[in-house]
Short mmCIF file of N, CA and C in Angstrom, two decimals:
data_model
loop_
_atom_site.label_atom_id
_atom_site.label_comp_id
_atom_site.label_asym_id
_atom_site.label_seq_id
_atom_site.Cartn_x
_atom_site.Cartn_y
_atom_site.Cartn_z
N MET A 5 -15.52 2.48 60.37
CA MET A 5 -15.68 2.01 58.59
C MET A 5 -14.17 3.45 57.95
N ILE A 6 -14.09 2.82 57.47
CA ILE A 6 -12.31 4.44 56.98
C ILE A 6 -12.56 4.54 55.63
N LYS A 7 -12.54 6.33 55.69
CA LYS A 7 -13.60 6.67 54.06
C LYS A 7 -11.77 6.73 53.75
N ARG A 8 -12.32 6.84 52.12
CA ARG A 8 -10.40 7.00 51.47
C ARG A 8 -10.90 7.33 50.55
N GLU A 9 -9.40 8.04 50.45
CA GLU A 9 -9.74 9.62 50.06
C GLU A 9 -8.04 9.09 48.69
N LYS A 10 -7.61 10.24 48.04
CA LYS A 10 -7.08 10.18 46.33
C LYS A 10 -6.68 11.49 45.83
N SER A 11 -5.55 11.97 45.99
CA SER A 11 -4.98 12.59 45.61
C SER A 11 -3.84 12.10 44.79
N CYS A 12 -3.88 13.50 43.79
CA CYS A 12 -2.37 13.13 42.74
C CYS A 12 -1.45 14.81 42.87
N GLY A 13 -0.23 14.29 42.72
CA GLY A 13 0.50 15.35 42.56
C GLY A 13 1.85 15.02 41.24
N VAL A 14 2.33 16.38 41.39
CA VAL A 14 4.23 16.82 40.43
C VAL A 14 4.91 17.13 41.64
N LEU A 15 6.05 16.78 41.91
CA LEU A 15 7.46 17.19 41.79
C LEU A 15 8.00 17.64 40.70
N VAL A 16 7.64 18.72 40.73
CA VAL A 16 8.12 19.51 39.59
C VAL A 16 9.76 20.29 39.31
N LEU A 17 10.09 19.93 38.17
CA LEU A 17 11.92 20.34 38.07
C LEU A 17 12.09 21.49 37.60
N ARG A 18 13.30 22.60 37.03
CA ARG A 18 13.60 23.32 36.19
C ARG A 18 14.68 23.69 36.56
N ARG A 19 15.43 23.42 35.66
CA ARG A 19 16.44 23.62 35.38
C ARG A 19 17.26 25.13 35.20
N GLN A 20 18.29 25.69 36.07
CA GLN A 20 18.41 26.37 35.50
C GLN A 20 20.41 26.57 35.94
N GLU A 21 20.73 27.15 34.80
CA GLU A 21 22.36 26.98 34.33
C GLU A 21 23.05 25.27 35.73
N ASP A 22 23.31 25.11 35.85
CA ASP A 22 23.37 24.06 36.58
C ASP A 22 23.00 23.11 37.78
N GLU A 23 22.31 24.21 37.92
CA GLU A 23 21.16 23.78 39.33
C GLU A 23 19.91 22.65 39.01
N LEU A 24 19.46 22.29 39.52
CA LEU A 24 17.92 22.18 39.33
C LEU A 24 17.07 22.54 40.74
N TYR A 25 15.61 22.51 40.37
CA TYR A 25 15.15 23.11 41.45
C TYR A 25 13.62 22.60 41.27
N VAL A 26 13.12 23.17 42.71
CA VAL A 26 11.69 21.58 42.73
C VAL A 26 11.47 23.16 43.16
N VAL A 27 9.68 22.86 43.10
CA VAL A 27 8.53 23.81 43.32
C VAL A 27 8.16 23.04 44.90
N LEU A 28 7.88 24.04 45.65
CA LEU A 28 7.41 24.04 47.12
C LEU A 28 6.60 24.91 47.79
N LEU A 29 6.01 24.93 48.38
CA LEU A 29 4.83 25.13 48.53
C LEU A 29 3.98 25.12 50.11
N ARG A 30 3.95 26.06 50.75
CA ARG A 30 3.24 26.64 52.11
C ARG A 30 2.04 26.43 51.56
N HIS A 31 1.21 25.84 52.66
CA HIS A 31 -0.07 25.24 52.64
C HIS A 31 -0.90 26.26 53.66
N ARG A 32 -1.68 26.60 53.49
CA ARG A 32 -2.35 28.28 54.01
C ARG A 32 -2.96 27.88 55.86
N PHE A 33 -3.27 25.76 55.94
CA PHE A 33 -4.24 25.29 56.45
C PHE A 33 -3.17 24.86 56.77
N GLY A 34 -2.42 24.26 58.39
CA GLY A 34 -1.11 23.43 58.63
C GLY A 34 0.37 23.93 58.81
N GLY A 35 0.02 25.05 57.04
CA GLY A 35 1.71 25.70 57.45
C GLY A 35 2.99 25.12 57.51
N HIS A 36 2.19 23.37 56.73
CA HIS A 36 3.55 22.73 56.48
C HIS A 36 3.38 22.84 55.28
N TRP A 37 5.38 22.85 54.62
CA TRP A 37 6.06 22.82 53.12
C TRP A 37 5.80 21.45 52.48
N SER A 38 5.18 21.24 51.67
CA SER A 38 5.40 20.05 50.29
C SER A 38 4.67 20.47 48.57
N PHE A 39 4.80 19.14 47.94
CA PHE A 39 5.00 19.48 46.45
C PHE A 39 2.76 20.16 45.99
N PRO A 40 2.91 20.21 44.89
CA PRO A 40 1.41 20.71 44.60
C PRO A 40 0.77 19.04 44.83
N LYS A 41 -0.37 19.18 44.69
CA LYS A 41 -1.26 18.02 45.38
C LYS A 41 -2.43 18.48 45.13
N GLY A 42 -3.67 17.46 44.98
CA GLY A 42 -5.45 18.05 45.74
C GLY A 42 -5.98 16.45 44.56
N HIS A 43 -7.25 16.45 44.87
CA HIS A 43 -7.66 15.46 44.48
C HIS A 43 -8.45 15.09 43.02
N VAL A 44 -8.94 13.83 43.32
CA VAL A 44 -9.21 13.83 41.84
C VAL A 44 -10.27 13.96 41.43
N GLU A 45 -10.48 14.06 40.26
CA GLU A 45 -12.30 14.95 40.43
C GLU A 45 -12.90 13.38 39.61
N ALA A 46 -14.04 13.19 39.08
CA ALA A 46 -14.50 12.78 38.42
C ALA A 46 -13.87 13.00 37.08
N GLY A 47 -13.63 11.33 36.52
CA GLY A 47 -13.47 11.10 34.54
C GLY A 47 -11.81 11.39 35.25
N GLU A 48 -10.83 11.76 35.63
CA GLU A 48 -9.71 12.27 35.92
C GLU A 48 -8.87 10.99 35.45
N SER A 49 -7.72 11.25 35.00
CA SER A 49 -6.87 9.65 35.38
C SER A 49 -6.16 10.53 36.42
N GLU A 50 -4.95 9.61 37.44
CA GLU A 50 -3.91 9.74 37.81
C GLU A 50 -3.03 11.85 37.26
N ARG A 51 -2.15 11.42 36.57
CA ARG A 51 -1.75 11.76 35.45
C ARG A 51 -2.45 13.26 35.21
N GLN A 52 -3.51 13.49 34.06
CA GLN A 52 -4.28 14.75 34.22
C GLN A 52 -4.93 15.52 36.37
N THR A 53 -4.91 14.84 37.10
CA THR A 53 -4.95 15.27 38.35
C THR A 53 -4.02 16.24 38.45
N ALA A 54 -2.78 15.33 38.46
CA ALA A 54 -1.87 16.04 39.18
C ALA A 54 -1.14 17.30 38.16
N LEU A 55 -1.34 17.19 36.79
CA LEU A 55 -1.36 18.69 36.09
C LEU A 55 -1.90 19.70 36.44
N ARG A 56 -2.75 19.38 36.28
CA ARG A 56 -4.36 20.11 37.00
C ARG A 56 -3.71 20.71 37.72
N GLU A 57 -3.78 20.23 39.05
CA GLU A 57 -3.89 20.49 40.32
C GLU A 57 -2.12 21.89 40.23
N VAL A 58 -1.01 21.23 39.50
CA VAL A 58 0.34 22.39 39.64
C VAL A 58 -0.70 23.69 38.54
N ARG A 59 -0.61 23.25 37.61
CA ARG A 59 -1.88 24.51 37.04
C ARG A 59 -2.89 25.86 37.52
N GLU A 60 -3.40 24.87 38.73
CA GLU A 60 -3.88 25.21 40.00
C GLU A 60 -3.82 26.85 40.38
N GLU A 61 -2.79 25.22 41.98
CA GLU A 61 -2.15 25.99 42.17
C GLU A 61 -0.67 26.62 42.09
N THR A 62 -0.38 26.59 41.21
CA THR A 62 0.94 27.20 41.04
C THR A 62 1.12 28.00 38.93
N GLY A 63 0.15 27.75 39.26
CA GLY A 63 0.19 28.40 37.06
C GLY A 63 0.93 28.18 36.56
N LEU A 64 1.57 27.11 36.74
CA LEU A 64 2.45 26.19 35.08
C LEU A 64 1.99 25.92 34.73
N THR A 65 1.98 25.00 33.27
CA THR A 65 1.77 24.73 32.45
C THR A 65 2.67 23.77 31.73
N GLY A 66 2.70 23.33 30.91
CA GLY A 66 3.43 22.16 30.32
C GLY A 66 4.38 21.86 30.47
N ILE A 67 3.91 21.57 31.51
CA ILE A 67 4.86 20.48 32.44
C ILE A 67 4.73 19.31 30.85
N LYS A 68 6.35 18.31 31.78
CA LYS A 68 6.40 16.87 31.04
C LYS A 68 6.78 16.12 32.13
N LEU A 69 5.77 15.04 32.07
CA LEU A 69 6.24 14.35 33.02
C LEU A 69 7.00 13.05 32.65
N MET A 70 7.60 12.64 33.35
CA MET A 70 8.90 12.17 33.07
C MET A 70 8.28 10.14 33.33
N ASP A 71 8.73 9.74 32.54
CA ASP A 71 8.38 8.06 32.47
C ASP A 71 9.02 7.55 33.76
N GLY A 72 8.24 6.16 34.37
CA GLY A 72 9.05 5.52 34.97
C GLY A 72 8.57 5.83 36.59
N PHE A 73 7.97 6.97 36.60
CA PHE A 73 7.53 7.77 37.90
C PHE A 73 7.10 7.91 38.61
N ARG A 74 6.41 6.87 39.62
CA ARG A 74 5.06 6.90 40.48
C ARG A 74 5.41 6.95 41.76
N GLU A 75 5.01 7.36 42.09
CA GLU A 75 5.79 7.15 43.88
C GLU A 75 4.16 7.62 44.75
N SER A 76 3.85 6.12 45.43
CA SER A 76 2.40 6.56 46.13
C SER A 76 2.73 6.60 47.74
N VAL A 77 2.18 7.09 48.38
CA VAL A 77 2.34 7.59 49.58
C VAL A 77 0.24 7.42 50.42
N GLU A 78 1.08 6.73 51.77
CA GLU A 78 -0.76 7.11 51.72
C GLU A 78 -0.68 7.52 53.72
N TYR A 79 -1.21 8.22 53.97
CA TYR A 79 -1.38 8.28 55.69
C TYR A 79 -2.67 8.70 55.83
N SER A 80 -3.07 8.53 57.12
CA SER A 80 -4.21 8.90 58.17
C SER A 80 -4.31 10.93 58.16
N PRO A 81 -4.56 11.42 57.19
CA PRO A 81 -4.93 12.96 57.47
C PRO A 81 -6.18 13.38 58.97
N LYS A 82 -6.13 12.21 59.45
CA LYS A 82 -7.66 11.86 60.64
C LYS A 82 -8.15 10.91 60.80
N PRO A 83 -9.12 10.51 61.76
CA PRO A 83 -8.70 9.77 62.09
C PRO A 83 -9.92 9.19 61.31
N GLY A 84 -9.98 7.71 60.90
CA GLY A 84 -11.03 7.66 59.91
C GLY A 84 -10.79 7.27 58.73
N VAL A 85 -9.84 8.57 58.41
CA VAL A 85 -9.75 9.04 57.12
C VAL A 85 -8.00 8.17 56.62
N LYS A 86 -8.07 7.64 55.52
CA LYS A 86 -6.82 6.98 54.75
C LYS A 86 -7.04 7.37 53.88
N LYS A 87 -5.71 8.07 53.07
CA LYS A 87 -5.33 8.91 52.28
C LYS A 87 -4.09 8.11 50.95
N GLN A 88 -4.50 8.41 49.60
CA GLN A 88 -3.09 8.25 48.98
C GLN A 88 -3.03 9.09 47.80
N VAL A 89 -1.97 9.28 48.26
CA VAL A 89 -1.22 10.59 46.46
C VAL A 89 -0.23 9.88 46.20
N VAL A 90 -0.71 10.42 44.35
CA VAL A 90 0.27 9.94 43.60
C VAL A 90 1.41 10.62 43.48
N TYR A 91 2.83 10.53 43.35
CA TYR A 91 2.79 11.77 42.39
C TYR A 91 3.47 11.55 41.47
N PHE A 92 3.98 12.05 40.77
CA PHE A 92 5.25 11.71 39.58
C PHE A 92 6.26 12.89 39.32
N LEU A 93 6.98 12.75 38.52
CA LEU A 93 7.83 13.70 38.26
C LEU A 93 8.21 14.45 37.12
N GLY A 94 7.98 15.85 37.19
CA GLY A 94 7.83 15.99 35.90
C GLY A 94 8.68 17.19 35.77
N THR A 95 8.63 17.84 34.30
CA THR A 95 10.10 19.15 34.57
C THR A 95 9.20 20.42 33.08
N THR A 96 9.82 22.00 33.50
CA THR A 96 9.20 22.89 32.84
C THR A 96 10.77 23.62 32.62
N GLU A 97 9.75 24.23 31.72
CA GLU A 97 11.05 25.62 32.29
C GLU A 97 10.44 27.07 32.03
N GLN A 98 9.68 26.59 32.53
CA GLN A 98 8.77 28.23 32.71
C GLN A 98 8.90 28.30 34.30
N GLU A 99 9.72 29.33 34.44
CA GLU A 99 9.72 30.06 35.80
C GLU A 99 9.00 30.44 36.65
N LYS A 100 8.40 31.31 35.82
CA LYS A 100 7.10 31.77 36.71
C LYS A 100 6.29 31.98 37.47
N LEU A 101 6.06 31.78 38.68
CA LEU A 101 5.23 30.94 39.79
C LEU A 101 4.15 32.24 40.42
N MET A 102 3.36 31.32 40.01
CA MET A 102 1.51 32.27 40.45
C MET A 102 0.75 31.19 42.13
N ARG A 103 0.61 31.99 42.62
CA ARG A 103 0.14 31.59 43.79
C ARG A 103 -1.45 30.93 44.07
N GLN A 104 -2.00 29.69 44.20
CA GLN A 104 -3.65 29.99 44.79
C GLN A 104 -3.60 30.09 45.75
N GLU A 105 -4.31 31.84 46.44
CA GLU A 105 -4.12 32.17 47.11
C GLU A 105 -4.95 31.62 48.50
N GLU A 106 -6.06 30.93 48.28
CA GLU A 106 -6.96 30.24 49.13
C GLU A 106 -6.13 28.84 49.54
N GLU A 107 -5.77 28.38 49.07
CA GLU A 107 -4.93 27.54 49.49
C GLU A 107 -4.05 27.52 49.99
N ILE A 108 -2.15 28.75 49.46
CA ILE A 108 -1.38 28.22 49.72
C ILE A 108 -1.25 29.82 50.21
N SER A 109 -0.24 29.17 51.00
CA SER A 109 0.84 30.93 51.93
C SER A 109 1.49 30.96 51.05
N GLU A 110 2.75 30.59 50.87
CA GLU A 110 4.18 30.61 50.27
C GLU A 110 4.59 29.35 49.29
N ILE A 111 5.76 30.21 48.14
CA ILE A 111 5.45 29.59 46.94
C ILE A 111 7.22 29.61 45.93
N MET A 112 7.47 28.99 46.15
CA MET A 112 9.61 28.98 45.35
C MET A 112 9.78 27.48 44.77
N TRP A 113 10.64 28.42 43.92
CA TRP A 113 11.72 27.13 43.91
C TRP A 113 12.81 27.16 44.38
N ALA A 114 12.55 25.95 45.15
CA ALA A 114 14.58 25.51 46.02
C ALA A 114 15.53 24.49 45.61
N PRO A 115 16.30 25.09 45.35
CA PRO A 115 17.48 23.77 44.72
C PRO A 115 16.69 22.63 45.04
N LEU A 116 16.60 21.43 44.48
CA LEU A 116 16.66 20.04 44.64
C LEU A 116 16.63 19.72 45.64
N ARG A 117 18.71 19.92 45.52
CA ARG A 117 19.77 19.22 46.85
C ARG A 117 19.35 19.91 48.25
N CYS A 118 19.17 21.00 48.10
CA CYS A 118 18.29 21.67 49.66
C CYS A 118 16.85 21.18 50.15
N ALA A 119 15.79 20.77 49.27
CA ALA A 119 14.83 20.52 49.66
C ALA A 119 14.02 20.06 50.64
N ALA A 120 14.79 19.12 51.09
CA ALA A 120 14.35 17.32 51.96
C ALA A 120 14.83 18.32 53.23
N ASP A 121 15.78 19.26 52.99
CA ASP A 121 15.63 19.80 54.24
C ASP A 121 14.37 21.03 54.87
N LEU A 122 14.18 21.43 53.68
CA LEU A 122 12.60 22.37 53.34
C LEU A 122 11.41 21.34 53.51
N VAL A 123 11.53 20.20 53.37
CA VAL A 123 10.21 20.31 53.12
C VAL A 123 9.75 19.50 54.71
N SER A 124 8.53 19.38 54.85
CA SER A 124 8.39 19.06 56.95
C SER A 124 7.88 17.68 56.68
N PHE A 125 7.52 16.81 56.25
CA PHE A 125 7.37 15.43 56.00
C PHE A 125 8.55 14.12 56.08
N ALA A 126 8.09 13.83 56.75
CA ALA A 126 8.97 12.07 55.69
C ALA A 126 9.40 11.83 54.59
N ASN A 127 7.40 11.24 54.79
CA ASN A 127 7.31 10.70 53.36
C ASN A 127 7.49 11.25 52.14
N ASP A 128 7.92 13.43 52.21
CA ASP A 128 8.25 13.63 51.53
C ASP A 128 10.40 14.35 51.19
N LYS A 129 10.33 13.83 52.69
CA LYS A 129 11.59 13.76 52.24
C LYS A 129 12.42 11.97 51.32
N ARG A 130 11.10 11.04 51.95
CA ARG A 130 11.29 9.98 50.75
C ARG A 130 11.57 10.27 49.70
N LEU A 131 10.67 10.99 49.48
CA LEU A 131 10.02 11.29 47.55
C LEU A 131 11.00 12.02 46.98
N LEU A 132 11.78 12.89 48.05
CA LEU A 132 12.67 13.43 46.87
C LEU A 132 13.73 12.45 47.18
N ARG A 133 14.42 11.71 47.55
CA ARG A 133 15.66 10.66 47.74
C ARG A 133 14.50 9.95 46.18
N HIS A 134 13.63 9.76 46.01
CA HIS A 134 13.36 8.72 44.96
C HIS A 134 14.07 10.00 44.06
N ALA A 135 13.57 10.60 43.54
CA ALA A 135 12.86 11.25 42.83
C ALA A 135 14.96 11.37 42.01
N GLN A 136 15.80 12.10 43.14
CA GLN A 136 17.33 12.48 42.89
C GLN A 136 17.51 10.48 42.75
N HIS A 137 16.89 10.08 43.02
CA HIS A 137 17.83 8.24 41.98
C HIS A 137 17.30 8.22 41.16
N ARG A 138 15.82 8.41 41.11
CA ARG A 138 14.81 8.40 39.70
C ARG A 138 16.23 9.38 38.70
N LEU A 139 17.15 10.75 38.58
CA LEU A 139 17.53 11.28 37.97
C LEU A 139 18.71 11.45 37.54
N GLY A 140 19.49 9.96 38.31
CA GLY A 140 21.04 9.64 38.54
C GLY A 140 22.25 10.23 39.47
N LEU A 141 21.43 11.75 40.88
CA LEU A 141 21.40 12.33 42.09
C LEU A 141 22.29 11.37 42.97
N ARG A 142 20.93 10.11 43.00
CA ARG A 142 22.04 9.24 44.36
C ARG A 142 21.78 7.54 43.93
N PRO A 143 22.16 7.44 44.94
CA PRO A 143 22.74 6.17 44.62
C PRO A 143 21.21 5.19 45.70
N ALA A 144 20.40 3.85 45.07
CA ALA A 144 20.16 3.56 45.16
C ALA A 144 20.01 3.08 46.71
N GLU A 145 18.96 3.31 47.89
CA GLU A 145 19.07 2.87 48.57
C GLU A 145 18.16 2.08 49.42
N PRO A 146 18.22 1.02 50.21
CA PRO A 146 17.53 0.23 51.54
C PRO A 146 16.08 1.33 51.73
N GLU A 147 14.59 0.01 51.70
CA GLU A 147 14.34 1.29 52.16
C GLU A 147 14.12 0.64 53.66
N PRO A 148 13.40 1.64 54.75
CA PRO A 148 13.59 1.45 55.62
C PRO A 148 11.74 1.41 56.13
N ARG A 149 12.25 0.36 56.93
CA ARG A 149 10.69 0.40 57.70
C ARG A 149 9.96 1.42 58.77
N PRO A 150 9.19 1.79 58.00
CA PRO A 150 8.87 2.80 58.30
C PRO A 150 7.57 2.49 59.76
N ASN A 151 8.17 3.82 60.93
CA ASN A 151 7.65 3.70 61.93
C ASN A 151 6.06 4.54 62.38
N ARG A 152 5.37 3.95 63.02
CA ARG A 152 4.25 4.17 63.15
C ARG A 152 4.29 6.04 62.91
N GLU A 153 5.57 7.21 64.05
CA GLU A 153 5.47 8.45 63.46
C GLU A 153 5.51 8.95 61.75
N GLU A 154 6.22 7.70 62.17
CA GLU A 154 6.83 8.86 60.51
C GLU A 154 5.96 8.19 58.43
N ALA A 155 4.89 7.88 59.44
CA ALA A 155 4.06 6.77 58.13
C ALA A 155 2.46 8.07 58.11
N THR A 156 2.36 8.70 59.42
CA THR A 156 1.16 9.54 59.74
C THR A 156 1.94 10.83 58.90
N GLU A 157 0.98 11.93 58.56
CA GLU A 157 1.18 13.20 58.74
C GLU A 157 0.05 13.97 59.11
#
């Protein structure tokens, strides 16, 4: 029997002069770089979960979620578990980050143009490409068929 889990998160962007930055977190367990996200709690919508998790993991509040961006990623974190993570694209003017020490070992604003080199998983690299396309920073590209290695994290 496969257990299903669902999390939601946000690719949080901030503009500084002519550069866009995105929040990246290094997770204490696993050591991978990714985006703020976490489990949906009872009675929460996807957007409520995403905004709560950003606040808990980064200290950022007042995130404005952009319409027309809802990307879903699925992978198997361990045998018998299928996890779906729904990501939104959001903006903030707040610069100060406050790391959730229990789960996050490092946190930073990374230039959006460099972020794909920093994130650990192929799914996150694809999310960044979709976000850049949504922002008009890159042309659409055909979706490659994922091989088994790319589909798991």
